[in-house]
Short mmCIF file of C-alpha atoms in Angstrom, two decimals:
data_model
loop_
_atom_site.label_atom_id
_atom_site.label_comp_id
_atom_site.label_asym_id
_atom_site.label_seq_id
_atom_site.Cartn_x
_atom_site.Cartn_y
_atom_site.Cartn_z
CA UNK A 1 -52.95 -45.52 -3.00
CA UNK A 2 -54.95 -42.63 -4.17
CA UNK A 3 -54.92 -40.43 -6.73
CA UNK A 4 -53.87 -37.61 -4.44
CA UNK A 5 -51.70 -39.18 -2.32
CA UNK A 6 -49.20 -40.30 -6.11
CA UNK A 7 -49.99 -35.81 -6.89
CA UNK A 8 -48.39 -35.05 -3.17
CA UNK A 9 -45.54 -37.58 -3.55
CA UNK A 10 -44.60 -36.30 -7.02
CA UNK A 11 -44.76 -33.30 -6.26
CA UNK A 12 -42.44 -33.75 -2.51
CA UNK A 13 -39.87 -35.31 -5.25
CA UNK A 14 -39.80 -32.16 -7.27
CA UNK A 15 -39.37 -29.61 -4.44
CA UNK A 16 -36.31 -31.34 -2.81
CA UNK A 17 -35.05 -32.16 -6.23
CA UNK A 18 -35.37 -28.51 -7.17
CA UNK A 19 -33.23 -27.48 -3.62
CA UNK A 20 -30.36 -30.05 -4.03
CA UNK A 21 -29.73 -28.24 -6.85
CA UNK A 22 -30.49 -24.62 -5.52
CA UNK A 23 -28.13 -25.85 -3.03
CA UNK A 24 -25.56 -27.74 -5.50
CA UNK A 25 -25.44 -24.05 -7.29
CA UNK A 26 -25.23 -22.19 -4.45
CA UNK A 27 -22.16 -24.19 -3.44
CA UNK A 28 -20.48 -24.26 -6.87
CA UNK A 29 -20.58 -20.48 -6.59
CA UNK A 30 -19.17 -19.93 -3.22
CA UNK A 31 -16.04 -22.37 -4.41
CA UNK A 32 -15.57 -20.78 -7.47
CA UNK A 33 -15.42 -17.46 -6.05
CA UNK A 34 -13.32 -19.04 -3.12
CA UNK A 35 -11.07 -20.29 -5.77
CA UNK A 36 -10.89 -17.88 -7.88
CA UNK A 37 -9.61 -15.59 -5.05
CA UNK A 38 -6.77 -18.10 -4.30
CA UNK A 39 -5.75 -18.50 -7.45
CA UNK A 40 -5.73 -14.51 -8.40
CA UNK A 41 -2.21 -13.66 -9.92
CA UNK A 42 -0.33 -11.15 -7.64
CA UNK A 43 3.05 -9.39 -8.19
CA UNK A 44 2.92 -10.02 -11.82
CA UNK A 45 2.20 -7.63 -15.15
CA UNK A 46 -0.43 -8.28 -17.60
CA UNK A 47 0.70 -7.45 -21.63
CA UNK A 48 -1.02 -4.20 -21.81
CA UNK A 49 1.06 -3.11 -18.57
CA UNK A 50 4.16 -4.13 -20.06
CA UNK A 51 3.44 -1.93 -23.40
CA UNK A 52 2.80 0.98 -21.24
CA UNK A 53 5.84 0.58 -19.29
CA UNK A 54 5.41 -0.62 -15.89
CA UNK A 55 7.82 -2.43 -14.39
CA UNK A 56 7.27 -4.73 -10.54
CA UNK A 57 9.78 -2.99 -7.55
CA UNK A 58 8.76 -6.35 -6.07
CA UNK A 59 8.91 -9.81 -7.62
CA UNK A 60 7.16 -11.41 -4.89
CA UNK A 61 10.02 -13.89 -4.47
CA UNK A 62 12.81 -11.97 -3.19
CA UNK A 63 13.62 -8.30 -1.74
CA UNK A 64 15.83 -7.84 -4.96
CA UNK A 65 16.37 -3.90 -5.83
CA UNK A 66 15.88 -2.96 -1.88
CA UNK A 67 17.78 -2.76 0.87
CA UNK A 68 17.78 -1.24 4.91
CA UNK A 69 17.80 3.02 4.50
CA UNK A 70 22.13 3.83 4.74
CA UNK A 71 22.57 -0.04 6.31
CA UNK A 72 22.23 -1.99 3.23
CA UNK A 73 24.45 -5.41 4.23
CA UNK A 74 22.05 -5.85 7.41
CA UNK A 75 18.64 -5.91 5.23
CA UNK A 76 18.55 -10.29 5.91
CA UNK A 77 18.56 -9.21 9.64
CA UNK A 78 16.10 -6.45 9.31
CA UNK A 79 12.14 -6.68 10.67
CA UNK A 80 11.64 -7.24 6.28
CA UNK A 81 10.95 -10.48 4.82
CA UNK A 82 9.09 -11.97 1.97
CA UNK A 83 6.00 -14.22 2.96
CA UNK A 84 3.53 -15.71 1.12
CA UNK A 85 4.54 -13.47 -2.24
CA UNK A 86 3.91 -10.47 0.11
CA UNK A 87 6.82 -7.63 1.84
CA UNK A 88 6.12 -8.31 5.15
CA UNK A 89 7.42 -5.95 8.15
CA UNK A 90 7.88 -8.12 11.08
CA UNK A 91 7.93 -4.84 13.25
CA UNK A 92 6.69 -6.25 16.38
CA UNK A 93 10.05 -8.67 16.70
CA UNK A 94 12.76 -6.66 18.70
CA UNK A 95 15.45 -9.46 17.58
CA UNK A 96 14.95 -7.90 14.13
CA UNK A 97 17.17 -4.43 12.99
CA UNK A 98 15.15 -1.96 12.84
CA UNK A 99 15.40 0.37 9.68
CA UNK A 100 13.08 1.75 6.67
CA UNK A 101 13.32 -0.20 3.46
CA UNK A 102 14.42 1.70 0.39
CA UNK A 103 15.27 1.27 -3.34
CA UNK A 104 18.10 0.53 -4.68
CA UNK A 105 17.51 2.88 -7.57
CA UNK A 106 16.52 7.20 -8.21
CA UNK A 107 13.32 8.17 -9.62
CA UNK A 108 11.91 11.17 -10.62
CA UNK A 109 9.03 11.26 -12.96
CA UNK A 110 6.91 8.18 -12.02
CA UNK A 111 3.34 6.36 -11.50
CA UNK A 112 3.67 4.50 -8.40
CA UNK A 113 1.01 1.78 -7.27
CA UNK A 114 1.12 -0.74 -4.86
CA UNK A 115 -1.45 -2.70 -2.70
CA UNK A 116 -1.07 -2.28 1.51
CA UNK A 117 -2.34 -3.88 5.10
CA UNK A 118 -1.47 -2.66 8.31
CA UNK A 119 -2.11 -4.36 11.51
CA UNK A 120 -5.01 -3.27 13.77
CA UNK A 121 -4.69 0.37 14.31
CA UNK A 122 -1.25 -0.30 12.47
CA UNK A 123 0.26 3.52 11.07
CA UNK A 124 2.89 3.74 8.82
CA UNK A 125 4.05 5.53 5.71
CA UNK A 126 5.71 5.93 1.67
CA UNK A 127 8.72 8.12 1.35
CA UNK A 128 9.18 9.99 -1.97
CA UNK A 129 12.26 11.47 -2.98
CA UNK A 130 14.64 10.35 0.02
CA UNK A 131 18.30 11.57 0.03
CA UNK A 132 20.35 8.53 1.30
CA UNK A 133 23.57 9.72 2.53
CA UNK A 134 25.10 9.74 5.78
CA UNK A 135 24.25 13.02 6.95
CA UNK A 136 20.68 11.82 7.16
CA UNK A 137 19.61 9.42 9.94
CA UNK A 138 16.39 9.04 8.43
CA UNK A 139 14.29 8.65 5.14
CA UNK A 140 11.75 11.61 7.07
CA UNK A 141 14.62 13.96 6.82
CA UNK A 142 14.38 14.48 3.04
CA UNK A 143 11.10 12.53 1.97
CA UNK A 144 7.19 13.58 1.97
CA UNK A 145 5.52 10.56 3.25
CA UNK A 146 2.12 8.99 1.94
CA UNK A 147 0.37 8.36 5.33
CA UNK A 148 -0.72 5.00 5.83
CA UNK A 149 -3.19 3.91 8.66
CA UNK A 150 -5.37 1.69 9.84
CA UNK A 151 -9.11 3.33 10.52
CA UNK A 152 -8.65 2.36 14.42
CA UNK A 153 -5.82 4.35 14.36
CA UNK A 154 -6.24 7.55 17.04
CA UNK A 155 -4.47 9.62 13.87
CA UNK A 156 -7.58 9.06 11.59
CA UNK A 157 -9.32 12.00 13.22
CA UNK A 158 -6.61 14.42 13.17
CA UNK A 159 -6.96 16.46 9.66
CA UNK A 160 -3.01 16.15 8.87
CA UNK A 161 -2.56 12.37 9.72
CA UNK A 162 -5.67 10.60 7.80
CA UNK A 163 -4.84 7.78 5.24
CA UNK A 164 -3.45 9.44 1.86
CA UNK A 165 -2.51 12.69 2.66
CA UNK A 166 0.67 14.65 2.74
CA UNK A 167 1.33 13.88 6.46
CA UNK A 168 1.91 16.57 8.29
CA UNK A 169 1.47 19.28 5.78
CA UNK A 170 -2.23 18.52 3.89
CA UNK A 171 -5.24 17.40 4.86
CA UNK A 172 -7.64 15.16 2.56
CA UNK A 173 -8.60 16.89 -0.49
CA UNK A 174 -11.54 14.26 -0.71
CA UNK A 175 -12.39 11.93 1.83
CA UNK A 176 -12.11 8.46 1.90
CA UNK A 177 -11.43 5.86 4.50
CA UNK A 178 -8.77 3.21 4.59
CA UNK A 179 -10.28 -0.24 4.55
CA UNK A 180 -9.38 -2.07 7.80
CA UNK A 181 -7.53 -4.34 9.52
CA UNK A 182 -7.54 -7.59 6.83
CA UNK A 183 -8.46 -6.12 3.67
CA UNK A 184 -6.63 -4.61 0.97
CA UNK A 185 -5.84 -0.95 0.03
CA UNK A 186 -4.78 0.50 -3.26
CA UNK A 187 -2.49 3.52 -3.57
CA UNK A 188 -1.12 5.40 -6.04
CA UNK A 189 1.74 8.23 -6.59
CA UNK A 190 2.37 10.35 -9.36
CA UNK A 191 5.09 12.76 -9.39
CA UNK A 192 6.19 14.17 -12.38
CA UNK A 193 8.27 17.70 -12.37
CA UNK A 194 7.36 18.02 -8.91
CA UNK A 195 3.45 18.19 -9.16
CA UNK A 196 2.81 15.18 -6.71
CA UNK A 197 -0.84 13.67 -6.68
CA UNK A 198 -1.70 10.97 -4.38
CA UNK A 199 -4.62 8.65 -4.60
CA UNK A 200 -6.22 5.92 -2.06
CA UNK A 201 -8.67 3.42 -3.45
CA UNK A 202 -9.10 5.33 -6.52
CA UNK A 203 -9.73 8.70 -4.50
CA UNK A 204 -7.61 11.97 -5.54
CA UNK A 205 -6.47 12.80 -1.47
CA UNK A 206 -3.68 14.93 -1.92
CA UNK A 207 -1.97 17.04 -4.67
CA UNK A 208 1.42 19.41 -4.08
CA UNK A 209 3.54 21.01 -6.15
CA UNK A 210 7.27 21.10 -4.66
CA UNK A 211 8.25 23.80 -6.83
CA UNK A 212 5.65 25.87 -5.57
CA UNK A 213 6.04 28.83 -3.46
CA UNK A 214 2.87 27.61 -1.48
CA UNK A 215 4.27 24.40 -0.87
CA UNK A 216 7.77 26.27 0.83
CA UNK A 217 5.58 27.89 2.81
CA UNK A 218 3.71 25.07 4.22
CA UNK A 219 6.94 23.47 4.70
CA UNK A 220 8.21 26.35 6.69
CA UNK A 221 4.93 26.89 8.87
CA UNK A 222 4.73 23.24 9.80
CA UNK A 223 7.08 21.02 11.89
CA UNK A 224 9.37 20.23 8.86
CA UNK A 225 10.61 23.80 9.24
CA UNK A 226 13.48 22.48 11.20
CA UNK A 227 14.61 20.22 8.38
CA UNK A 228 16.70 22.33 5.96
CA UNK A 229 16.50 19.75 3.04
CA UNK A 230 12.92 17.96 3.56
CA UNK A 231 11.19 18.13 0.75
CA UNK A 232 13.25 20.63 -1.87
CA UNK A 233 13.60 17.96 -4.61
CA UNK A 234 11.51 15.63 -7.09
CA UNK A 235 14.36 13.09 -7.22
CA UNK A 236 14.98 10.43 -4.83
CA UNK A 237 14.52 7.33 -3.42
CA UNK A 238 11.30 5.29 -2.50
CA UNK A 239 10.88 3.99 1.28
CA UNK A 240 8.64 1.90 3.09
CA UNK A 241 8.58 3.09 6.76
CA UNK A 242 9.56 0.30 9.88
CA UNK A 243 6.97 2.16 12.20
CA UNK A 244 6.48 -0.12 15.30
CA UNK A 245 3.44 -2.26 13.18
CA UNK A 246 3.23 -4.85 11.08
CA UNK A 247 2.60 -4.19 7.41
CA UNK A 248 1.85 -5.74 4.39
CA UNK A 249 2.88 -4.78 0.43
CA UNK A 250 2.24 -6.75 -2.85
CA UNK A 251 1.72 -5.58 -6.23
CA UNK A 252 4.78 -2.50 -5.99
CA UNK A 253 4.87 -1.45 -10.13
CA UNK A 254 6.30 1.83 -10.88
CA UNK A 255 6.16 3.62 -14.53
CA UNK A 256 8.25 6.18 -15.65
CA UNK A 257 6.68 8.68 -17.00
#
């Protein structure tokens, strides 16, 4: 055996040494990132959250503090359901009631945030301030809506429609895209004496103020204008819309501000 022949061998041993464990590390990253993804706490507050005052609209268990928009006993029998510590609208089932999803409680001055999905060009919506009494058939009568849509949605290149605005009434005041189909979006409402701001993914998309004249007459030049009580009031109900897509909601917190 020569002297070269041990140098080669050696060094053979070294290189796929040195690869098992470029490999080994490799792997150990992917899992723990895999893991760590599966294991990420959803639907819960940290401390700091709790000193500032936010409080979960959605436990992740249960559909506790909601019910169906003026049909509250039918809400077990509605297209909403809890799966896998998500709000789930099983829109797509006809056996299921059909019907918006709304708190049980008022609010006025708030910080809203919650996490969202819609199905593949899936469009949808967030109700602020919705009157629920019988002389409205729907949460749209009374409440401005935070547009939600998935990018493959036709709406996405119609100015009015596009993820986080006003919809209907203001476009984009920066523009941002929703993610799509499969991953995650973050929005956030903040009303508070009837300045409304609303955010997507961190982006400021649309800001109103109700008490405005401005904003009466965008209401009255737009198809709303028909509506005599749509959006006249900072106090109401929030709703998730039952639009004819699937949807998906976790991590619902609301301060009051």
């Amino acid at each position: 055996m020569t002297k070269a022949f041990i140098c080669f061998s050696v060094l053979t041993v070294v290189i796929t040494a040195s690869c098992n464990t470029d490999k080994k590390k490799a792997f150990e990253i992917s899992r723990s990132k895999e893991l760590a993804e599966k294991n990420k706490v959803h639907n819960k507050l940290l401390d700091i959250e709790i000193e500032q005052g936010w409080s979960l609209l959605f436990n992740g268990e249960s559909l506790k503090g909601w019910h169906l928009f003026n049909n509250p006993d039918s809400t077990q029998f509605s297209a909403w359901e809890v799966k896998d510590g998500m709000i789930f609208c099983n829109a797509t089932d006809e056996s299921k009631i059909f019907g918006d999803l709304v708190t049980d409680k008022v609010y006025e001055n708030y910080e809203l945030q919650f996490d969202w999905q819609m199905a593949l060009r899936g469009n949808g919506g967030i109700f602020i301030n919705v009157q629920e009494t019988p002389e409205y058939v729907a949460t749209y009568n009374t409440g401005v809506e935070y547009q939600l849509l998935e990018p493959e949605h036709m709406d996405t290149k119609t100015p009015l429609k596009r993820p986080g605005t006003i919809w209907g009434l203001s476009p984009q005041l920066n523009t941002v895209e929703a993610n799509p189909v499969g991953e995650w979006n973050t929005s956030r409402i903040i009303q508070q004496d009837g300045k409304i701001q609303f955010y997507l993914n961190g982006v400021l998309t649309a800001e109103e103020d109700i008490n405005s004249i401005a904003w009466k007459n965008k209401v009255a030049n737009s198809k709303f204008k028909d509506a005599p009580d749509f959006g006249k009031t900072s106090k109401g109900k929030i709703a998730f819309q039952n639009w004819y897509f699937e949807s998906w909601f976790r991590n619902v917190k609301i301060r009051e501000l």
